[in-house]
Amino acid sequence: MAAAAAATASLRVGDLVWGKLGRYPPWPGKIVNPPKDLKKPRGKKCFFVKFFGTEDHAWIKVDQLKSYHLHKEEMIKFTKGKRFQQAVDAVEEFIKSKVSALTSSEEKNKHISSEDKRHNSSTDISEHNTRKRGRPSKEDSLPEPSTVKRWDANPIAAYKWKLVKDDPHFHHFLLSQSEKPGSCSAIIQKLKTTAEEEAESTSIQAADSTATNGNVIPTDKRIGFLGLGLMGSGIVANLLKMGHIVTVWNRTGEKCDPFLQEGAGLGRTPAEVVSTCDITLSCISDPKAAKDLVLGPSGVLQGIRPGKCYVDMSTLDPETSTEISQVITSRGGRYLEAPVSGNRQLSENGMLVILAAGDKALFDDCSSCFQAMGKKSFYLGEVGNASKMMLIVNMILGSFMASVAEGFTLAKIVSQSQDVLLYILSQGPLACAFLDQKCQSILQGSFKPDFLLKHIQKDLRLAIAMGDSVNHSTPVAAAANEVFKKAKTLDQSENDMSAVYLACNQRP
């Protein structure tokens, strides 16, 4: 016990440790120097730890750290799981590589020393190490970045460091739809306060180029997933990566093959997936397809019985979502609508934003799933609220895309450089990754699908209809919708939404 306490007290940068963070189990990591711009939390002494087998790094208090070597057997005995074992394997591989490098260096030094002795004896010249004591030279010290870096997620990837940007830790937000209109600023402040408090308590900076919670504890519930399109494929990949037990189904069966190789199970029908899983998620193209999936032959509804859970992640109109909710709950099932904001790339990187409404307990049960696929999760109250919010978000997105396409078309017509236009936009208030990505597609004339054009047009159509249902006109969205409809007549439905530029660029 005394030896363990002494080992903890003498921890320093470079040591391998077990770090305990909140409700998560102890996880293997390495103490490193923090980025220069990352302030150390006030209070108890702590170290900055990068965790193996994950994308996480955090300030960990000294009393939550233990020596890796002294406590290895104890930790392995009490903590199990695929992700945990991968992390331990990663540490051991790291240790082996260090030992191997050290051995090789010693052999090299012996050889050099031997050569030096022969050389010195023949020339009678002796050399001295002139480096002073104190801080090691740059060549001897481990490179510590000015921006946050992370281990490659693959434990066999030779541990290459990758530069990544800072991004806030994953948060859940609960929004009450009973707030009065005048309290909008209070809601925003509430969101900011919640985010700041959680960030301060965890001090985690999550990578923005992969699933943000590499060490999330996967739920022990069996997860089903229906629909492996652009979004669904990325979601399932991250669920599996984070250690979830997943069974998949897709209308075209060959899309399931890559996931079966990664350990997923295969369901022959939607009904079979629902009946064998605790929570079934789906991500389908449009309202008609979503209803057919639930109500059709061997559909979701046939597998529903009391306690079974269904989460629809498609972007639907609120009426369709409400109808699906009613038929699911009429059979004793539980329902959550949870459309996602993002695109193919964000889906693959585990950086989606999830808007959820419906069964609150089911929302909580999906916590580890949402963490695996996204960076933020919002609970918006009763069924229909998430669908409404998602349509509004995509209405803004589609209108913005149409406006950008129109601007680039006008620049071309009046003999202004489109490259210069993009550069100017990138220096102003509109600068964002979305703008850069879509403008690059326009400049290169390459419209590889990231967010299908037909889907954003569908969302615009549904948003306009939602406005009509409450006698509210949406003229800007209506104009954008017409441009996307024109692009569809040019056979651009299956291309990226940025292909709307072709419709704008077509002279009457």
Coordinates of C-alpha atoms in Angstrom, one line a residue, residues 51-54 86-98 150-162:
F51 CA -5.9 7.6 -23.0
F52 CA -4.9 4.6 -25.1
G53 CA -7.4 3.1 -27.6
T54 CA -9.6 6.3 -27.5
Q86 CA -7.9 -3.1 -27.1
A87 CA -6.7 -0.2 -24.9
V88 CA -4.6 -2.6 -22.8
D89 CA -3.2 -4.2 -25.9
A90 CA -2.3 -0.8 -27.2
V91 CA -0.4 0.0 -24.0
E92 CA 1.5 -3.3 -24.2
E93 CA 2.4 -2.7 -27.8
F94 CA 3.6 0.8 -26.9
I95 CA 5.8 -0.7 -24.2
K96 CA 7.2 -3.3 -26.5
S97 CA 8.0 -0.7 -29.1
K98 CA 9.8 1.5 -26.5
R150 CA -4.3 12.2 -30.3
W151 CA -3.4 8.6 -30.8
D152 CA -4.7 6.9 -33.9
A153 CA -7.9 5.1 -33.0
N154 CA -6.5 1.8 -34.5
P155 CA -4.3 0.2 -31.8
I156 CA -2.2 -1.5 -34.5
A157 CA -1.6 1.7 -36.5
A158 CA 2.0 2.2 -35.2
Y159 CA 0.9 5.0 -32.9
K160 CA 1.2 7.9 -35.3
W161 CA 0.3 11.3 -33.9
K162 CA -2.4 13.2 -35.7

